[in-house]
XYZ file of C-alpha atoms in Angstrom:
695
model
C 63.888 -44.939 45.228
C 66.909 -46.922 46.360
C 68.361 -47.613 49.756
C 72.016 -48.327 50.528
C 72.348 -50.131 53.862
C 75.446 -49.873 56.025
C 77.351 -52.466 54.017
C 79.623 -51.902 51.086
C 78.495 -55.112 49.447
C 74.757 -54.452 49.483
C 72.577 -52.463 47.125
C 68.859 -52.707 47.813
C 65.856 -51.138 46.101
C 62.429 -50.420 47.497
C 59.749 -52.950 46.452
C 57.944 -51.556 43.440
C 55.149 -52.462 41.075
C 56.777 -50.788 38.064
C 60.008 -49.069 37.154
C 59.500 -45.418 36.277
C 59.980 -45.174 32.522
C 59.619 -42.641 29.788
C 56.059 -41.727 30.718
C 57.369 -39.575 33.520
C 59.105 -37.247 31.119
C 56.779 -37.528 28.141
C 54.132 -35.205 29.394
C 51.603 -37.978 29.960
C 51.207 -37.432 33.710
C 48.133 -35.398 34.543
C 48.246 -35.577 38.340
C 46.276 -32.731 39.929
C 44.476 -31.759 43.157
C 41.937 -28.980 42.858
C 39.249 -27.487 45.096
C 35.826 -27.107 43.491
C 33.455 -24.194 43.613
C 31.130 -26.196 45.794
C 31.668 -25.746 49.497
C 34.392 -28.065 50.887
C 34.606 -30.312 47.811
C 37.891 -31.436 46.271
C 38.865 -33.514 43.251
C 42.108 -35.516 43.112
C 43.491 -37.009 39.905
C 46.126 -39.701 40.503
C 47.114 -39.936 36.859
C 50.760 -41.017 37.056
C 53.296 -43.446 38.434
C 53.482 -43.430 42.244
C 56.956 -42.330 43.347
C 59.989 -42.089 41.095
C 59.383 -39.464 38.411
C 55.669 -39.524 39.105
C 53.689 -38.633 42.218
C 55.816 -38.535 45.375
C 54.246 -38.781 48.822
C 55.957 -35.535 49.821
C 54.463 -33.715 46.843
C 51.063 -35.285 47.486
C 50.990 -34.203 51.146
C 52.089 -30.682 50.212
C 49.447 -30.411 47.491
C 46.757 -31.749 49.830
C 47.571 -29.030 52.349
C 47.594 -26.270 49.729
C 44.303 -27.423 48.169
C 42.464 -27.707 51.499
C 42.004 -31.481 51.293
C 42.225 -31.881 55.088
C 39.229 -29.535 55.506
C 37.159 -31.001 52.670
C 33.792 -32.630 53.367
C 33.665 -34.657 50.133
C 36.459 -35.868 47.848
C 36.294 -37.373 44.353
C 39.442 -39.458 43.777
C 40.137 -40.347 40.127
C 42.740 -43.075 39.563
C 44.602 -43.923 36.373
C 47.961 -45.311 37.454
C 50.131 -48.383 36.861
C 51.324 -48.329 40.492
C 54.824 -47.603 41.708
C 56.810 -47.318 44.926
C 55.251 -49.282 47.793
C 56.334 -47.028 50.666
C 55.305 -43.906 48.743
C 51.955 -45.578 48.106
C 51.552 -46.467 51.787
C 52.112 -42.812 52.720
C 49.454 -41.653 50.222
C 47.074 -44.426 51.370
C 47.491 -43.555 55.071
C 46.995 -39.852 54.349
C 43.710 -40.460 52.523
C 42.547 -43.083 55.050
C 43.011 -40.596 57.892
C 40.707 -37.961 56.355
C 37.239 -37.361 57.771
C 35.811 -36.498 54.347
C 33.470 -38.797 52.391
C 35.614 -40.221 49.577
C 34.261 -41.499 46.253
C 36.783 -43.296 44.013
C 36.587 -43.476 40.221
C 38.921 -45.893 38.410
C 38.993 -44.072 35.091
C 41.394 -46.387 33.283
C 43.661 -48.535 35.392
C 44.479 -49.084 39.058
C 47.376 -51.517 39.066
C 49.536 -52.759 41.929
C 49.996 -50.014 44.543
C 47.270 -47.947 42.896
C 44.842 -50.841 43.476
C 45.571 -50.667 47.207
C 44.812 -46.927 47.239
C 41.516 -47.810 45.527
C 40.696 -49.966 48.595
C 40.467 -47.054 51.046
C 38.273 -47.958 54.037
C 34.752 -46.556 53.795
C 35.164 -45.298 50.209
C 32.735 -46.136 47.377
C 34.467 -47.311 44.206
C 33.026 -46.718 40.716
C 34.595 -48.601 37.807
C 33.709 -48.654 34.094
C 33.376 -51.990 32.323
C 36.509 -51.393 30.264
C 38.715 -50.204 33.134
C 41.233 -52.549 34.768
C 42.394 -53.300 38.297
C 45.457 -55.449 38.995
C 46.887 -56.981 42.166
C 50.221 -58.773 42.504
C 53.074 -59.435 44.866
C 55.475 -56.506 45.422
C 58.767 -56.827 43.618
C 62.258 -55.428 44.082
C 65.885 -56.364 43.899
C 69.007 -56.655 46.043
C 72.697 -57.423 45.637
C 74.523 -58.776 48.664
C 75.028 -61.829 50.800
C 72.539 -64.654 51.253
C 71.593 -63.208 54.643
C 70.902 -59.857 53.006
C 68.699 -61.547 50.433
C 66.742 -63.478 53.052
C 66.212 -60.262 55.037
C 65.032 -58.490 51.915
C 62.647 -61.363 51.091
C 61.158 -61.066 54.580
C 60.752 -57.341 53.981
C 58.882 -57.989 50.728
C 56.634 -60.483 52.559
C 55.774 -57.871 55.209
C 54.826 -55.358 52.526
C 52.724 -58.021 50.810
C 50.923 -58.745 54.090
C 50.092 -55.062 54.554
C 48.690 -54.838 51.016
C 46.713 -58.048 51.496
C 45.205 -56.648 54.702
C 43.797 -53.670 52.795
C 42.403 -55.989 50.100
C 40.778 -58.259 52.696
C 39.049 -55.354 54.445
C 37.666 -54.064 51.133
C 36.581 -57.329 49.530
C 35.946 -59.752 52.390
C 37.941 -62.387 50.473
C 40.110 -64.855 52.350
C 43.858 -64.505 52.624
C 44.327 -67.770 50.727
C 42.298 -66.594 47.731
C 43.930 -63.170 47.665
C 47.379 -64.715 48.023
C 46.756 -66.886 44.962
C 45.470 -63.884 42.986
C 48.508 -61.781 43.926
C 50.898 -64.601 43.024
C 49.363 -64.963 39.566
C 49.249 -61.173 38.866
C 45.458 -61.019 38.498
C 43.892 -58.431 36.142
C 40.181 -57.659 36.559
C 37.904 -55.598 34.350
C 35.059 -53.587 35.833
C 32.578 -56.455 36.072
C 35.146 -58.827 37.576
C 36.306 -56.211 40.089
C 32.699 -55.644 41.250
C 32.137 -59.406 41.504
C 35.258 -59.813 43.677
C 34.378 -56.823 45.870
C 37.186 -54.479 44.762
C 34.628 -52.090 43.245
C 31.098 -51.222 44.356
C 29.445 -49.805 41.231
C 29.826 -50.870 37.586
C 29.745 -47.956 35.156
C 29.291 -47.998 31.347
C 32.339 -48.168 29.129
C 34.226 -44.926 28.637
C 37.125 -43.769 26.519
C 40.454 -43.780 28.322
C 41.077 -40.497 30.088
C 44.835 -40.636 29.531
C 47.370 -42.921 27.945
C 49.951 -44.987 29.730
C 53.018 -45.842 27.671
C 53.576 -49.560 27.328
C 57.167 -49.221 28.528
C 55.752 -48.304 31.929
C 53.958 -51.652 32.030
C 56.902 -53.758 30.883
C 57.337 -55.409 34.292
C 53.868 -56.985 34.125
C 53.786 -60.455 32.568
C 50.084 -61.270 32.682
C 48.562 -58.083 31.246
C 45.403 -58.601 29.119
C 45.643 -57.906 25.412
C 42.720 -55.472 25.671
C 44.945 -53.019 27.506
C 46.959 -52.444 24.350
C 43.996 -50.799 22.686
C 42.588 -49.167 25.801
C 45.779 -47.282 26.714
C 47.154 -46.682 23.228
C 47.068 -42.940 22.287
C 44.315 -42.231 19.745
C 45.100 -40.811 16.259
C 44.063 -37.273 15.468
C 40.627 -37.111 13.887
C 39.232 -40.054 15.856
C 36.397 -39.737 18.319
C 36.858 -36.805 20.642
C 38.753 -37.759 23.799
C 37.515 -37.161 27.308
C 38.804 -33.805 28.452
C 41.465 -34.468 31.089
C 42.811 -32.105 33.711
C 45.432 -29.673 32.390
C 48.441 -31.694 31.290
C 52.027 -30.965 32.169
C 53.715 -29.647 28.967
C 55.756 -32.215 27.075
C 59.536 -31.754 26.610
C 60.747 -29.408 23.890
C 61.872 -32.346 21.820
C 58.277 -33.371 21.087
C 56.457 -30.046 21.296
C 54.216 -29.519 18.322
C 54.655 -32.976 16.811
C 51.571 -34.837 15.723
C 51.462 -38.345 17.152
C 49.200 -40.238 14.871
C 50.356 -43.836 14.960
C 51.521 -46.386 17.509
C 54.846 -46.472 15.673
C 55.313 -42.760 16.402
C 54.672 -43.365 20.063
C 57.079 -46.270 20.207
C 59.765 -44.286 18.422
C 59.305 -41.381 20.826
C 59.468 -43.722 23.789
C 62.691 -45.245 22.527
C 64.147 -41.779 21.896
C 63.279 -40.511 25.337
C 64.512 -43.664 26.992
C 67.827 -43.283 25.205
C 68.022 -39.671 26.404
C 67.452 -40.838 29.965
C 70.130 -43.511 29.661
C 72.598 -41.009 28.226
C 71.896 -38.464 30.969
C 72.296 -41.091 33.679
C 75.541 -42.311 32.128
C 76.916 -38.764 32.242
C 75.784 -38.428 35.851
C 77.503 -41.693 36.847
C 80.720 -40.653 35.111
C 80.807 -37.298 36.894
C 80.122 -38.842 40.309
C 82.865 -41.440 39.746
C 85.218 -38.542 38.984
C 84.344 -36.859 42.299
C 85.294 -40.001 44.251
C 88.255 -40.989 42.046
C 90.928 -40.075 44.614
C 88.889 -41.185 47.665
C 88.600 -44.996 47.498
C 87.872 -45.200 51.230
C 84.448 -43.641 50.592
C 83.156 -46.348 48.258
C 80.007 -46.772 50.363
C 79.159 -43.070 50.051
C 79.823 -43.215 46.302
C 77.368 -46.112 45.981
C 74.754 -44.094 47.861
C 75.196 -41.187 45.445
C 75.040 -43.461 42.401
C 71.869 -45.121 43.684
C 70.157 -41.762 44.222
C 69.002 -40.751 40.734
C 68.351 -37.219 41.959
C 71.990 -36.820 43.076
C 74.256 -34.987 40.661
C 77.988 -34.267 40.830
C 77.592 -31.099 42.882
C 75.526 -32.848 45.569
C 77.971 -35.764 45.604
C 80.842 -33.334 46.178
C 79.006 -31.760 49.148
C 78.363 -35.190 50.688
C 82.031 -36.085 50.273
C 83.174 -32.861 51.970
C 80.827 -33.535 54.870
C 82.196 -37.051 55.254
C 85.777 -35.760 55.115
C 85.010 -33.343 57.962
C 83.969 -36.116 60.303
C 86.331 -37.253 63.058
C 88.793 -34.408 62.448
C 90.415 -32.103 65.024
C 89.569 -28.476 65.444
C 92.198 -25.725 65.288
C 92.150 -25.525 69.073
C 93.272 -29.089 69.278
C 90.056 -30.529 70.642
C 88.868 -33.761 69.040
C 85.461 -33.848 67.340
C 83.972 -37.219 68.158
C 81.154 -36.811 65.564
C 79.967 -34.221 63.134
C 76.840 -33.625 65.243
C 78.718 -33.215 68.535
C 78.058 -29.832 70.142
C 75.473 -29.099 67.474
C 72.369 -29.691 69.532
C 70.427 -32.947 69.232
C 70.594 -33.205 65.468
C 70.894 -36.983 65.604
C 67.756 -37.367 67.675
C 65.865 -34.724 65.704
C 66.818 -36.322 62.397
C 65.822 -39.793 63.578
C 62.525 -38.405 64.891
C 61.867 -36.703 61.529
C 62.644 -39.952 59.696
C 60.130 -41.975 61.735
C 57.493 -39.235 61.467
C 57.933 -39.237 57.707
C 57.654 -43.018 57.393
C 54.359 -43.137 59.278
C 52.937 -40.199 57.309
C 52.912 -37.594 60.098
C 55.510 -35.309 58.506
C 56.832 -34.639 54.998
C 59.949 -36.407 53.808
C 63.141 -34.378 54.230
C 65.437 -34.913 51.275
C 68.527 -33.850 53.229
C 67.825 -36.198 56.148
C 70.551 -38.846 56.159
C 68.278 -41.232 58.061
C 65.430 -41.173 55.547
C 64.308 -44.695 54.722
C 66.072 -46.297 57.695
C 64.247 -49.153 59.399
C 63.531 -48.969 63.130
C 66.373 -51.387 63.730
C 68.802 -49.190 61.772
C 67.564 -46.100 63.603
C 68.119 -47.793 66.970
C 71.708 -48.510 65.945
C 72.195 -44.946 64.701
C 70.851 -43.519 67.967
C 73.784 -45.208 69.690
C 76.690 -45.174 67.222
C 76.054 -41.664 65.885
C 76.114 -40.290 69.421
C 79.453 -41.900 70.155
C 78.077 -44.860 72.133
C 79.968 -48.110 71.637
C 77.871 -51.172 70.904
C 80.722 -53.594 71.591
C 79.369 -56.674 73.345
C 75.869 -55.950 71.975
C 76.307 -57.408 68.509
C 73.021 -59.324 68.494
C 69.973 -57.333 67.339
C 68.074 -57.969 70.584
C 70.952 -56.745 72.738
C 71.635 -53.726 70.535
C 67.999 -52.607 70.486
C 67.744 -53.152 74.240
C 70.768 -50.888 74.723
C 69.118 -48.216 72.567
C 66.146 -48.233 74.927
C 68.092 -48.192 78.185
C 71.329 -46.254 77.613
C 71.273 -42.880 79.348
C 72.695 -41.044 76.319
C 70.230 -42.579 73.844
C 66.866 -40.929 73.323
C 65.504 -43.682 71.060
C 62.699 -44.538 73.476
C 61.687 -40.885 73.756
C 61.617 -40.604 69.958
C 59.244 -43.547 69.697
C 57.111 -41.998 72.448
C 56.833 -38.763 70.450
C 55.595 -40.710 67.434
C 53.162 -42.730 69.537
C 51.901 -39.547 71.213
C 51.232 -38.037 67.785
C 49.257 -41.148 66.906
C 47.278 -40.901 70.175
C 46.341 -37.285 69.441
C 45.413 -38.206 65.864
C 43.094 -40.907 67.154
C 41.603 -38.474 69.698
C 40.826 -35.958 66.932
C 39.393 -38.621 64.618
C 37.102 -40.175 67.237
C 34.075 -38.250 65.945
C 32.675 -37.302 69.360
C 30.079 -34.507 69.292
C 29.640 -33.652 72.953
C 32.275 -30.895 72.687
C 29.794 -28.794 70.653
C 27.245 -28.318 73.437
C 28.955 -29.029 76.765
C 30.944 -26.548 78.847
C 34.658 -27.247 79.212
C 35.920 -26.850 82.768
C 39.179 -27.041 84.691
C 39.948 -28.670 88.027
C 43.351 -28.531 89.703
C 42.954 -31.631 91.879
C 40.755 -34.663 92.472
C 38.700 -33.140 95.297
C 34.970 -32.656 94.823
C 34.235 -29.113 93.637
C 30.899 -27.267 93.495
C 29.671 -25.234 90.533
C 27.211 -22.367 90.791
C 24.381 -22.361 88.248
C 22.171 -19.782 86.539
C 19.948 -19.084 89.535
C 22.610 -17.351 91.649
C 22.398 -13.928 89.984
C 18.791 -13.371 88.852
C 19.277 -9.621 88.363
C 21.449 -6.676 89.409
C 20.175 -4.243 92.040
C 19.847 -0.540 91.342
C 22.508 1.697 92.879
C 21.043 5.128 93.655
C 23.202 8.285 93.436
C 25.593 8.372 96.368
C 24.573 4.896 97.564
C 26.958 2.041 98.213
C 27.216 -1.107 96.201
C 26.127 -4.188 98.102
C 27.735 -7.605 98.097
C 25.731 -10.364 96.543
C 24.703 -13.233 98.783
C 25.735 -16.545 97.278
C 23.571 -19.573 97.680
C 24.863 -22.622 99.453
C 23.605 -24.717 96.547
C 26.189 -25.869 94.062
C 26.431 -28.847 91.764
C 29.245 -31.269 92.725
C 31.845 -32.362 90.186
C 35.007 -34.437 90.628
C 37.698 -35.946 88.422
C 38.536 -39.576 87.831
C 41.445 -41.165 85.962
C 41.025 -43.465 82.971
C 43.863 -45.204 81.131
C 45.484 -48.300 79.625
C 48.965 -49.645 78.910
C 50.587 -50.760 75.683
C 54.193 -51.621 74.862
C 56.690 -51.329 72.029
C 59.120 -54.177 72.570
C 62.399 -55.030 70.911
C 60.724 -57.511 68.589
C 58.609 -54.681 67.186
C 61.725 -52.642 66.419
C 63.596 -55.557 64.839
C 60.542 -56.464 62.724
C 60.142 -52.804 61.694
C 56.455 -52.976 62.665
C 55.335 -49.378 62.245
C 51.707 -50.274 62.959
C 52.569 -50.666 66.632
C 53.652 -47.027 66.597
C 50.526 -45.749 64.879
C 47.494 -48.017 64.831
C 47.465 -49.108 68.475
C 48.183 -45.638 69.951
C 45.654 -44.115 67.548
C 43.049 -46.645 68.660
C 43.780 -45.811 72.296
C 43.381 -42.103 71.542
C 39.971 -42.845 70.029
C 39.106 -44.946 73.083
C 40.094 -42.093 75.414
C 37.789 -39.663 73.626
C 35.008 -42.266 73.554
C 35.457 -42.787 77.319
C 34.757 -39.131 78.018
C 31.828 -39.310 75.591
C 30.421 -42.291 77.501
C 30.523 -40.224 80.697
C 28.680 -37.309 79.073
C 25.879 -39.346 77.523
C 25.526 -41.488 80.642
C 24.856 -38.345 82.712
C 22.370 -37.013 80.150
C 20.367 -40.251 79.851
C 20.807 -41.292 83.495
C 18.858 -38.237 84.743
C 20.817 -37.821 88.005
C 19.547 -35.868 90.995
C 20.657 -32.246 91.334
C 21.731 -30.585 94.539
C 18.093 -29.562 95.209
C 17.159 -33.239 95.435
C 15.162 -33.232 92.187
C 16.057 -35.107 89.015
C 17.834 -33.224 86.232
C 14.741 -33.635 83.997
C 11.559 -33.337 86.012
C 8.235 -31.522 86.184
C 9.578 -29.445 89.108
C 12.378 -28.148 86.877
C 9.896 -27.536 84.019
C 12.262 -29.083 81.468
C 10.464 -32.337 80.632
C 7.913 -32.329 77.821
C 5.528 -35.053 76.680
C 5.345 -34.784 72.911
C 6.344 -36.552 69.733
C 8.861 -35.561 67.086
C 6.515 -33.177 65.283
C 6.423 -29.489 64.427
C 4.219 -28.943 67.451
C 6.432 -31.018 69.739
C 9.585 -29.172 68.677
C 7.896 -25.797 69.108
C 6.611 -26.757 72.575
C 10.136 -27.804 73.643
C 11.558 -24.547 72.279
C 9.005 -22.494 74.219
C 9.719 -24.469 77.385
C 13.404 -23.518 77.279
C 12.727 -19.874 76.365
C 10.295 -19.444 79.294
C 12.653 -20.740 81.993
C 13.056 -18.397 84.990
C 15.658 -17.458 87.535
C 13.600 -15.989 90.323
C 11.135 -13.684 88.559
C 13.316 -13.039 85.517
C 12.912 -14.890 82.254
C 16.277 -16.257 81.120
C 15.426 -16.288 77.392
C 17.658 -19.289 76.690
C 17.422 -20.248 73.036
C 18.014 -23.835 71.933
C 21.055 -24.436 69.721
C 21.216 -28.220 69.306
C 18.779 -31.096 68.912
C 20.208 -34.307 70.383
C 18.415 -37.209 68.758
C 18.799 -40.995 68.550
C 19.996 -42.301 65.216
C 16.550 -43.848 64.696
C 14.995 -40.351 64.649
C 17.722 -38.495 62.712
C 16.048 -38.690 59.287
C 12.684 -37.576 60.637
C 14.281 -34.709 62.547
C 16.205 -33.545 59.450
C 13.020 -33.609 57.390
C 11.102 -31.522 59.906
C 13.779 -28.941 60.721
C 15.269 -28.428 57.276
C 12.035 -28.331 55.268
C 10.682 -24.983 54.083
C 7.072 -25.974 54.711
C 5.202 -28.117 57.188
C 4.290 -31.735 56.380
C 1.039 -32.082 54.440
C 1.088 -28.510 53.169
C 3.157 -29.023 50.054
C 0.429 -27.664 47.850
C 0.306 -24.371 49.757
C 3.691 -22.711 49.542
C 2.467 -19.860 51.717
C 2.658 -21.966 54.887
C 6.217 -21.757 56.222
C 7.899 -24.073 58.715
C 8.100 -22.276 62.122
C 10.997 -24.459 63.337
C 13.041 -24.432 60.167
C 16.783 -24.512 60.933
C 16.233 -23.326 64.507
C 18.759 -25.889 65.837
C 21.628 -28.030 64.609
C 20.918 -31.773 64.645
C 23.348 -34.086 66.458
C 22.568 -37.792 66.121
C 24.115 -40.002 68.788
C 23.959 -43.812 68.859
C 24.263 -43.913 72.662
C 20.818 -42.265 72.882
C 19.317 -45.246 71.028
C 20.487 -47.513 73.858
C 18.490 -45.451 76.363
C 15.377 -44.680 74.259
C 14.599 -44.592 70.549
C 11.717 -42.136 71.054
C 13.185 -39.481 73.378
C 15.213 -36.492 72.235
C 16.758 -33.400 73.834
C 17.173 -29.677 73.225
C 20.290 -28.025 74.573
C 21.534 -24.453 74.737
C 24.615 -23.249 72.931
C 28.075 -23.984 74.243
C 28.918 -21.625 77.098
C 25.505 -21.780 78.767
C 25.112 -23.961 81.820
C 24.199 -27.484 80.705
C 26.750 -30.233 81.415
C 30.352 -29.534 82.331
C 33.246 -31.705 81.158
C 36.172 -30.923 83.438
C 39.819 -31.881 82.863
C 42.789 -31.833 85.209
C 44.543 -28.468 84.749
C 42.495 -27.947 81.575
C 44.417 -30.614 79.595
C 41.690 -31.945 77.302
C 43.856 -34.463 75.412
C 45.287 -37.821 76.477
C 48.595 -37.854 78.334
C 51.320 -40.336 77.405
C 53.911 -41.648 79.894
C 56.799 -44.030 79.212
C 58.556 -46.643 81.334
C 61.857 -48.237 80.423
C 64.117 -50.570 82.327
C 64.840 -54.062 83.388
C 61.221 -55.120 83.891
C 60.151 -53.915 80.447
C 61.526 -55.628 77.329
C 61.512 -52.401 75.358
C 59.269 -49.534 76.426
C 55.826 -49.512 78.032
C 53.473 -46.590 77.451
C 50.552 -45.448 79.554
C 47.683 -43.494 77.977
C 45.795 -41.493 80.594
C 42.985 -38.960 80.680
C 41.724 -37.223 83.837
C 38.129 -36.099 83.374
C 34.843 -35.614 85.182
C 31.275 -34.858 84.024
C 28.400 -33.326 85.973
C 25.214 -31.332 85.242
C 25.466 -27.581 86.004
C 21.913 -26.348 85.509
C 18.687 -27.780 84.210
C 17.423 -24.641 82.509
C 19.628 -25.039 79.429
C 18.292 -28.552 78.773
C 14.880 -29.921 77.736
C 13.945 -33.596 77.408
C 11.085 -34.556 75.095
C 9.489 -37.939 75.674
C 6.818 -39.490 73.495
C 3.365 -39.570 75.155
C 2.735 -42.797 77.020
C 6.471 -43.544 77.384
């Protein structure tokens, strides 16, 4: 992928690990995502170049959605790739890193350059055969322009290198100095070396290569081991049976049915296909030059079309017509200041879509003119493309500041939308479990409210024929609940925009979203373990409430707790509340799973006729905050909807709220993350606490 900045003299390419070669059209790419028969299990095969003619981030995101990857519980990721486009790789990496599934990575043949970073997903286990290879190096790219352009591009490459190094450091624990030296030298590691350095976790026996990678694809690598020539060379027919790969994309007609038996055949085919590509591109360039022949003023647009390998003569003609229509007068005589004028907020929407795509929150739109723009370029476009003069604001700091503060610019609001998306993503990924068993409530203000529990309506009275219905008498007792506000500030300043630091738009807001959800979780578990007094003056868990049991984590103890909840009364009526969840400290999770999920009772393995009376009667929820209070106490709770604990939100808004401040006192934009929530116990009869004897 290539980018043409707003200068006629500059042509810049994205940093890449390889240049897409003949492999992309030779039928050797076996990229596939498929759901397995097992429940919520998916396999992903990254068997191709990343970006270019290989695996695009847009295609990957679309395939993930169609295959149910976002709902999967476990994922097997198989990698055999020489790397590719850095930004495309970042998008794939961020997508996989944001999944809640347990990911296991298998480096089947090679994970080079950007593919090696994808292999360093946080929390993933990496399996690597002895004869597989992993390579890390500095990102590479090219630019034509002024010395300032080249220095800017070098800084951009350094920032990409730093991001890649950060992923390597988290995976391996190696220092930045050691990794920097390895990346500078283009370091290749076999399976044993990768395990030793921490890039892989498990060393597997040698295996035959699952797919071949044409050597032309690897031509940009200067330090490649000689062993790779034999590992990735296609095998002759009649040799040992190859590992069955996923279904391959059919090869071009030119090679269909041919028997490739020697390396010379492969090299000849590669040369033939490469020549075909060169010829096709030459024809494309000639046709595009013909489109712009009589329009020398649009040399910049012509360069953009030439740099876009997917752009043919027809698309170039459409872009030229669009450019010719700009700044013309309508038939009514009114001047059109810009092509988007009077057409809604297409500038703002397009810029918003561009940023969302770069951070991985939305698919890339091929027809978006702002795709690939840096934050600095987008800030400029938010002004110029809306007819706002930037005269007197030539410096980057002044121009970006104007984008934040000008009344006609919505640049700050666009960044807020992206940050808000990141906040919500962090909220969803926080992993809090209290939402399963607590009741969600709504309060319209911050005054103390009172909730009525289960004991208000013990039973309905009989209405005899012809008799009147009577009004129920409500008790004065009600459990108090009130809201409180929790929040923090963070800022996106002009330096962030100029440095094109997308992490400030995603990582920090996402972390604050997680913190907001964790804050509400802290309130819930603090109420549960704090055993507060109810409105009747008695503790939530007490002998008077008949919801505190002295027993251990045994079959008998679980059954006693279950009976205690089922026998709770409201007046003279049994409430028949059945437990739905077992809340246990992490220290007791394994023991609880063994007891509840076993078919028989402990010690009766030899007698299959003895069944487990508490088998699967509740769902287990392990919570680390319970360990802080007691490692031996656990709780039974009723299903969601019964009166246990209530988590109330202001006006029912159960997600963080984001506010923005711009102006003279803020060098950019300041954002406030806020959540209004309150937690209180509703009724004790849907809860049982089990404490070990003597505790």
